Amino acid sequence: RSTAAYDYTLLRDDNVVQNGVLTVARRTANLHLDPAGDRFGTFVAARLQATGALILEPGLRFDHDSATGDDHVSPRLAAALPLGPRTTLRASWGHYYQSQGLHELAVPDGETRLNRAELAEHRIVGLEHRLVAGLSLRAEAYERLTSHVRPRWDNTVNLYNVFPEVQSDRQRLAPSSARARGVEFLVERRAPRGLGWTASYA
C-alpha cells in the first residue's frame, strides 16, 4: 500500500488592474492531503506457432489502482517472422495504461485529486540481425499515440524559478492527445556468463 502526505501553504499578493486602478489581490492556499491506495497488475500471454515460421504472442494485462479508482484491461500482440538463420522481422502493438503516482499530485498548483490513467497505444516494427559472440543489431520504427493525457502546469515566460508555482505566468496545459514517433538503433550483447550490455540511439 502506498501513502503520501502533503502540507502546503501559500500567501501571495498580486498586482492587478481593476477598472483602470492598480490594486493588490491576495491569493492564499492551505492544503493538507493524505492520499493512499493499492496498485497491482497481472499479465497473461500465449506463444503460438501460426503458419510456417510465423510466431504470434497475444497477451492481456489487467491493472488496478484504488487511489484513482482505475481498472483497465490492455490487449497486446507481438509477432516474429524469421527471414533467415540470423535475421528476424518483428512487430508489436499494444495498449499501456499509466496511473498517476501519489507523489505526482500538483498540490502547489491547487490540485487535490489524482487524474485518470493515461492511455498509450504503442506500434513498433523492427528488424533484428544476430552477429557472432552474442552480439545482435536491431533497428526499430515506433509510434506512441497517447490519449487521456494528464494535464500539467508550466510557466510560459519565466522558465527557471526556484518556486515556479508562485509566478504570475503559471498556466495549466491540458492537451487532448499526444504523439511520439521515431527510429531507434540498438546494439546488444547477450551473454550467459560475464557482462551483457545494450547501447541504443534514437
PDB file of C-alpha atoms in Angstrom:
ATOM      1  CA  ARG A   1       0.000   0.000   0.000  1.00  0.00           C
ATOM      2  CA  SER A   2       1.297   3.454  -0.937  1.00  0.00           C
ATOM      3  CA  THR A   3       0.730   6.623   1.055  1.00  0.00           C
ATOM      4  CA  ALA A   4       1.674  10.279   0.710  1.00  0.00           C
ATOM      5  CA  ALA A   5       1.318  13.413   2.818  1.00  0.00           C
ATOM      6  CA  TYR A   6       1.013  16.976   1.535  1.00  0.00           C
ATOM      7  CA  ASP A   7       1.119  20.130   3.668  1.00  0.00           C
ATOM      8  CA  TYR A   8       1.178  23.258   1.546  1.00  0.00           C
ATOM      9  CA  THR A   9       0.584  26.906   2.450  1.00  0.00           C
ATOM     10  CA  LEU A  10       0.621  29.852   0.041  1.00  0.00           C
ATOM     11  CA  LEU A  11       0.230  33.586   0.695  1.00  0.00           C
ATOM     12  CA  ARG A  12       0.777  35.850  -2.302  1.00  0.00           C
ATOM     13  CA  ASP A  13      -0.112  39.441  -3.204  1.00  0.00           C
ATOM     14  CA  ASP A  14      -0.664  40.025  -6.928  1.00  0.00           C
ATOM     15  CA  ASN A  15      -0.797  43.406  -8.604  1.00  0.00           C
ATOM     16  CA  VAL A  16      -3.954  43.576 -10.741  1.00  0.00           C
ATOM     17  CA  VAL A  17      -5.740  46.339 -12.620  1.00  0.00           C
ATOM     18  CA  GLN A  18      -9.454  46.712 -11.873  1.00  0.00           C
ATOM     19  CA  ASN A  19     -11.477  49.461 -13.557  1.00  0.00           C
ATOM     20  CA  GLY A  20      -8.276  51.206 -14.535  1.00  0.00           C
ATOM     21  CA  VAL A  21      -6.907  51.192 -10.995  1.00  0.00           C
ATOM     22  CA  LEU A  22      -3.859  49.218  -9.842  1.00  0.00           C
ATOM     23  CA  THR A  23      -4.806  47.192  -6.781  1.00  0.00           C
ATOM     24  CA  VAL A  24      -3.475  44.254  -4.803  1.00  0.00           C
ATOM     25  CA  ALA A  25      -5.275  40.905  -4.816  1.00  0.00           C
ATOM     26  CA  ARG A  26      -4.287  38.416  -2.138  1.00  0.00           C
ATOM     27  CA  ARG A  27      -4.139  34.741  -3.058  1.00  0.00           C
ATOM     28  CA  THR A  28      -3.997  32.104  -0.334  1.00  0.00           C
ATOM     29  CA  ALA A  29      -3.924  28.320  -0.166  1.00  0.00           C
ATOM     30  CA  ASN A  30      -3.747  25.964   2.785  1.00  0.00           C
ATOM     31  CA  LEU A  31      -3.848  22.324   1.726  1.00  0.00           C
ATOM     32  CA  HIS A  32      -3.384  19.184   3.812  1.00  0.00           C
ATOM     33  CA  LEU A  33      -3.844  15.924   1.906  1.00  0.00           C
ATOM     34  CA  ASP A  34      -3.129  12.283   2.732  1.00  0.00           C
ATOM     35  CA  PRO A  35      -3.771  10.226  -0.429  1.00  0.00           C
ATOM     36  CA  ALA A  36      -3.337   6.463  -0.202  1.00  0.00           C
ATOM     37  CA  GLY A  37      -4.043   3.444  -2.340  1.00  0.00           C
ATOM     38  CA  ASP A  38      -3.135  -0.003  -3.589  1.00  0.00           C
ATOM     39  CA  ARG A  39      -1.880  -0.804  -7.066  1.00  0.00           C
ATOM     40  CA  PHE A  40      -1.358  -4.151  -8.762  1.00  0.00           C
ATOM     41  CA  GLY A  41      -1.264  -5.677 -12.214  1.00  0.00           C
ATOM     42  CA  THR A  42      -1.239  -9.099 -13.817  1.00  0.00           C
ATOM     43  CA  PHE A  43      -0.328 -10.235 -17.325  1.00  0.00           C
ATOM     44  CA  VAL A  44      -1.018 -13.354 -19.384  1.00  0.00           C
ATOM     45  CA  ALA A  45       0.389 -14.253 -22.801  1.00  0.00           C
ATOM     46  CA  ALA A  46       0.440 -17.229 -25.146  1.00  0.00           C
ATOM     47  CA  ARG A  47       3.144 -18.097 -27.671  1.00  0.00           C
ATOM     48  CA  LEU A  48       1.637 -19.570 -30.842  1.00  0.00           C
ATOM     49  CA  GLN A  49       3.121 -21.042 -33.997  1.00  0.00           C
ATOM     50  CA  ALA A  50       0.809 -19.525 -36.608  1.00  0.00           C
ATOM     51  CA  THR A  51       1.640 -20.526 -40.184  1.00  0.00           C
ATOM     52  CA  GLY A  52       5.066 -21.583 -41.370  1.00  0.00           C
ATOM     53  CA  ALA A  53       7.741 -19.846 -39.328  1.00  0.00           C
ATOM     54  CA  LEU A  54       5.489 -17.011 -38.106  1.00  0.00           C
ATOM     55  CA  ILE A  55       5.226 -16.782 -34.300  1.00  0.00           C
ATOM     56  CA  LEU A  56       2.414 -14.825 -32.626  1.00  0.00           C
ATOM     57  CA  GLU A  57       2.247 -13.826 -28.973  1.00  0.00           C
ATOM     58  CA  PRO A  58      -1.120 -12.364 -27.930  1.00  0.00           C
ATOM     59  CA  GLY A  59      -1.360 -11.005 -24.401  1.00  0.00           C
ATOM     60  CA  LEU A  60      -3.686  -9.316 -21.959  1.00  0.00           C
ATOM     61  CA  ARG A  61      -2.869  -7.180 -18.914  1.00  0.00           C
ATOM     62  CA  PHE A  62      -5.115  -6.075 -16.055  1.00  0.00           C
ATOM     63  CA  ASP A  63      -4.203  -3.079 -13.870  1.00  0.00           C
ATOM     64  CA  HIS A  64      -5.938  -1.830 -10.719  1.00  0.00           C
ATOM     65  CA  ASP A  65      -5.309   1.414  -8.825  1.00  0.00           C
ATOM     66  CA  SER A  66      -7.548   2.067  -5.830  1.00  0.00           C
ATOM     67  CA  ALA A  67      -6.290   5.650  -5.376  1.00  0.00           C
ATOM     68  CA  THR A  68      -7.812   6.725  -8.696  1.00  0.00           C
ATOM     69  CA  GLY A  69     -10.465   4.015  -8.992  1.00  0.00           C
ATOM     70  CA  ASP A  70      -8.888   2.789 -12.232  1.00  0.00           C
ATOM     71  CA  ASP A  71      -9.446  -0.757 -13.530  1.00  0.00           C
ATOM     72  CA  HIS A  72      -8.062  -1.333 -17.014  1.00  0.00           C
ATOM     73  CA  VAL A  73      -7.641  -4.260 -19.411  1.00  0.00           C
ATOM     74  CA  SER A  74      -4.901  -3.821 -22.030  1.00  0.00           C
ATOM     75  CA  PRO A  75      -4.652  -6.039 -25.143  1.00  0.00           C
ATOM     76  CA  ARG A  76      -1.244  -6.647 -26.715  1.00  0.00           C
ATOM     77  CA  LEU A  77       0.116  -8.564 -29.694  1.00  0.00           C
ATOM     78  CA  ALA A  78       3.660  -9.373 -30.826  1.00  0.00           C
ATOM     79  CA  ALA A  79       4.813 -11.196 -33.954  1.00  0.00           C
ATOM     80  CA  ALA A  80       8.153 -12.571 -35.159  1.00  0.00           C
ATOM     81  CA  LEU A  81       8.995 -13.868 -38.640  1.00  0.00           C
ATOM     82  CA  PRO A  82      12.464 -15.336 -39.355  1.00  0.00           C
ATOM     83  CA  LEU A  83      13.816 -14.119 -42.704  1.00  0.00           C
ATOM     84  CA  GLY A  84      16.938 -16.249 -42.488  1.00  0.00           C
ATOM     85  CA  PRO A  85      19.123 -18.121 -39.997  1.00  0.00           C
ATOM     86  CA  ARG A  86      20.235 -14.850 -38.339  1.00  0.00           C
ATOM     87  CA  THR A  87      17.614 -12.246 -39.296  1.00  0.00           C
ATOM     88  CA  THR A  88      14.132 -11.775 -37.806  1.00  0.00           C
ATOM     89  CA  LEU A  89      11.361  -9.326 -38.635  1.00  0.00           C
ATOM     90  CA  ARG A  90       9.448  -8.244 -35.512  1.00  0.00           C
ATOM     91  CA  ALA A  91       6.285  -6.231 -34.910  1.00  0.00           C
ATOM     92  CA  SER A  92       4.287  -5.397 -31.813  1.00  0.00           C
ATOM     93  CA  TRP A  93       1.175  -3.478 -30.856  1.00  0.00           C
ATOM     94  CA  GLY A  94      -0.457  -2.835 -27.521  1.00  0.00           C
ATOM     95  CA  HIS A  95      -2.293  -0.601 -25.101  1.00  0.00           C
ATOM     96  CA  TYR A  96      -0.492   0.633 -21.982  1.00  0.00           C
ATOM     97  CA  TYR A  97      -2.141   2.447 -19.069  1.00  0.00           C
ATOM     98  CA  GLN A  98      -0.083   4.597 -16.706  1.00  0.00           C
ATOM     99  CA  SER A  99      -1.710   5.774 -13.493  1.00  0.00           C
ATOM    100  CA  GLN A 100      -0.624   8.969 -11.789  1.00  0.00           C
ATOM    101  CA  GLY A 101       1.617   8.376  -8.790  1.00  0.00           C
ATOM    102  CA  LEU A 102       0.683   9.697  -5.372  1.00  0.00           C
ATOM    103  CA  HIS A 103       3.879  11.772  -5.416  1.00  0.00           C
ATOM    104  CA  GLU A 104       2.878  13.424  -8.719  1.00  0.00           C
ATOM    105  CA  LEU A 105      -0.097  15.401  -7.420  1.00  0.00           C
ATOM    106  CA  ALA A 106       0.377  19.098  -8.305  1.00  0.00           C
ATOM    107  CA  VAL A 107      -0.656  20.410  -4.892  1.00  0.00           C
ATOM    108  CA  PRO A 108       1.284  23.718  -5.265  1.00  0.00           C
ATOM    109  CA  ASP A 109      -0.894  24.465  -8.301  1.00  0.00           C
ATOM    110  CA  GLY A 110      -4.106  23.773  -6.405  1.00  0.00           C
ATOM    111  CA  GLU A 111      -4.797  20.193  -7.482  1.00  0.00           C
ATOM    112  CA  THR A 112      -6.382  17.994  -4.836  1.00  0.00           C
ATOM    113  CA  ARG A 113      -7.430  14.928  -6.885  1.00  0.00           C
ATOM    114  CA  LEU A 114      -5.450  12.464  -8.956  1.00  0.00           C
ATOM    115  CA  ASN A 115      -6.116  12.345 -12.687  1.00  0.00           C
ATOM    116  CA  ARG A 116      -7.268   9.251 -14.549  1.00  0.00           C
ATOM    117  CA  ALA A 117      -4.671   6.978 -16.098  1.00  0.00           C
ATOM    118  CA  GLU A 118      -3.038   7.914 -19.375  1.00  0.00           C
ATOM    119  CA  LEU A 119      -3.609   5.514 -22.280  1.00  0.00           C
ATOM    120  CA  ALA A 120      -0.813   4.956 -24.795  1.00  0.00           C
ATOM    121  CA  GLU A 121      -1.070   2.866 -27.953  1.00  0.00           C
ATOM    122  CA  HIS A 122       2.344   1.518 -28.996  1.00  0.00           C
ATOM    123  CA  ARG A 123       3.191   0.421 -32.543  1.00  0.00           C
ATOM    124  CA  ILE A 124       6.645  -0.989 -33.304  1.00  0.00           C
ATOM    125  CA  VAL A 125       8.191  -2.623 -36.385  1.00  0.00           C
ATOM    126  CA  GLY A 126      11.787  -3.795 -36.236  1.00  0.00           C
ATOM    127  CA  LEU A 127      14.466  -5.855 -37.922  1.00  0.00           C
ATOM    128  CA  GLU A 128      16.959  -7.858 -35.844  1.00  0.00           C
ATOM    129  CA  HIS A 129      20.192  -9.433 -37.077  1.00  0.00           C
ATOM    130  CA  ARG A 130      22.327 -11.697 -34.887  1.00  0.00           C
ATOM    131  CA  LEU A 131      26.095 -11.479 -35.232  1.00  0.00           C
ATOM    132  CA  VAL A 132      28.831 -13.582 -33.658  1.00  0.00           C
ATOM    133  CA  ALA A 133      29.839 -13.678 -29.976  1.00  0.00           C
ATOM    134  CA  GLY A 134      26.314 -12.981 -28.741  1.00  0.00           C
ATOM    135  CA  LEU A 135      26.047  -9.620 -30.499  1.00  0.00           C
ATOM    136  CA  SER A 136      22.861  -8.512 -32.237  1.00  0.00           C
ATOM    137  CA  LEU A 137      21.817  -5.426 -34.192  1.00  0.00           C
ATOM    138  CA  ARG A 138      18.267  -4.113 -34.211  1.00  0.00           C
ATOM    139  CA  ALA A 139      16.539  -1.203 -35.951  1.00  0.00           C
ATOM    140  CA  GLU A 140      13.014  -0.227 -34.909  1.00  0.00           C
ATOM    141  CA  ALA A 141      10.444   2.295 -36.086  1.00  0.00           C
ATOM    142  CA  TYR A 142       7.980   3.215 -33.355  1.00  0.00           C
ATOM    143  CA  GLU A 143       4.903   5.333 -32.778  1.00  0.00           C
ATOM    144  CA  ARG A 144       3.206   6.150 -29.481  1.00  0.00           C
ATOM    145  CA  LEU A 145      -0.299   7.636 -29.525  1.00  0.00           C
ATOM    146  CA  THR A 146      -1.438   8.926 -26.135  1.00  0.00           C
ATOM    147  CA  SER A 147      -4.984   9.793 -25.102  1.00  0.00           C
ATOM    148  CA  HIS A 148      -6.308  10.773 -21.667  1.00  0.00           C
ATOM    149  CA  VAL A 149      -3.179  12.947 -21.492  1.00  0.00           C
ATOM    150  CA  ARG A 150      -2.513  14.115 -17.946  1.00  0.00           C
ATOM    151  CA  PRO A 151      -2.761  17.913 -17.542  1.00  0.00           C
ATOM    152  CA  ARG A 152       0.372  19.667 -16.403  1.00  0.00           C
ATOM    153  CA  TRP A 153       1.344  23.116 -15.176  1.00  0.00           C
ATOM    154  CA  ASP A 154       4.085  25.199 -16.736  1.00  0.00           C
ATOM    155  CA  ASN A 155       5.462  28.717 -16.793  1.00  0.00           C
ATOM    156  CA  THR A 156       5.056  30.442 -20.144  1.00  0.00           C
ATOM    157  CA  VAL A 157       7.601  33.258 -19.617  1.00  0.00           C
ATOM    158  CA  ASN A 158       9.811  32.631 -16.583  1.00  0.00           C
ATOM    159  CA  LEU A 159      11.022  29.099 -17.243  1.00  0.00           C
ATOM    160  CA  TYR A 160      13.621  28.890 -14.465  1.00  0.00           C
ATOM    161  CA  ASN A 161      12.346  29.556 -10.954  1.00  0.00           C
ATOM    162  CA  VAL A 162      13.011  28.051  -7.560  1.00  0.00           C
ATOM    163  CA  PHE A 163       9.267  28.290  -6.807  1.00  0.00           C
ATOM    164  CA  PRO A 164       7.586  28.222 -10.235  1.00  0.00           C
ATOM    165  CA  GLU A 165       4.053  27.852  -8.823  1.00  0.00           C
ATOM    166  CA  VAL A 166       4.069  31.365  -7.327  1.00  0.00           C
ATOM    167  CA  GLN A 167       4.787  33.120 -10.641  1.00  0.00           C
ATOM    168  CA  SER A 168       2.020  35.026 -12.429  1.00  0.00           C
ATOM    169  CA  ASP A 169       2.689  33.302 -15.775  1.00  0.00           C
ATOM    170  CA  ARG A 170       1.746  29.858 -14.461  1.00  0.00           C
ATOM    171  CA  GLN A 171      -0.653  28.091 -16.850  1.00  0.00           C
ATOM    172  CA  ARG A 172      -2.487  24.764 -16.875  1.00  0.00           C
ATOM    173  CA  LEU A 173      -1.872  22.806 -20.075  1.00  0.00           C
ATOM    174  CA  ALA A 174      -4.406  20.088 -20.901  1.00  0.00           C
ATOM    175  CA  PRO A 175      -3.747  18.551 -24.347  1.00  0.00           C
ATOM    176  CA  SER A 176      -6.364  16.146 -25.672  1.00  0.00           C
ATOM    177  CA  SER A 177      -3.797  13.832 -27.273  1.00  0.00           C
ATOM    178  CA  ALA A 178      -0.082  13.388 -27.906  1.00  0.00           C
ATOM    179  CA  ARG A 179       2.074  11.573 -30.441  1.00  0.00           C
ATOM    180  CA  ALA A 180       5.700  10.481 -30.423  1.00  0.00           C
ATOM    181  CA  ARG A 181       7.388   8.620 -33.253  1.00  0.00           C
ATOM    182  CA  GLY A 182      10.876   7.904 -34.464  1.00  0.00           C
ATOM    183  CA  VAL A 183      13.545   5.332 -35.220  1.00  0.00           C
ATOM    184  CA  GLU A 184      15.808   3.568 -32.725  1.00  0.00           C
ATOM    185  CA  PHE A 185      19.009   1.615 -33.358  1.00  0.00           C
ATOM    186  CA  LEU A 186      20.266  -0.903 -30.804  1.00  0.00           C
ATOM    187  CA  VAL A 187      23.390  -2.994 -30.355  1.00  0.00           C
ATOM    188  CA  GLU A 188      23.106  -5.696 -27.710  1.00  0.00           C
ATOM    189  CA  ARG A 189      25.335  -8.383 -26.289  1.00  0.00           C
ATOM    190  CA  ARG A 190      23.653 -11.281 -24.539  1.00  0.00           C
ATOM    191  CA  ALA A 191      25.999 -13.474 -22.571  1.00  0.00           C
ATOM    192  CA  PRO A 192      25.050 -16.486 -20.416  1.00  0.00           C
ATOM    193  CA  ARG A 193      28.111 -15.598 -18.366  1.00  0.00           C
ATOM    194  CA  GLY A 194      30.013 -12.400 -17.868  1.00  0.00           C
ATOM    195  CA  LEU A 195      28.947  -8.951 -18.943  1.00  0.00           C
ATOM    196  CA  GLY A 196      25.905  -8.252 -21.095  1.00  0.00           C
ATOM    197  CA  TRP A 197      25.124  -4.775 -22.365  1.00  0.00           C
ATOM    198  CA  THR A 198      22.869  -2.716 -24.620  1.00  0.00           C
ATOM    199  CA  ALA A 199      23.601   0.536 -26.467  1.00  0.00           C
ATOM    200  CA  SER A 200      20.910   2.466 -28.317  1.00  0.00           C
ATOM    201  CA  TYR A 201      20.411   5.659 -30.294  1.00  0.00           C
ATOM    202  CA  ALA A 202      17.041   7.203 -31.153  1.00  0.00           C
TER     203      ALA A 202
END
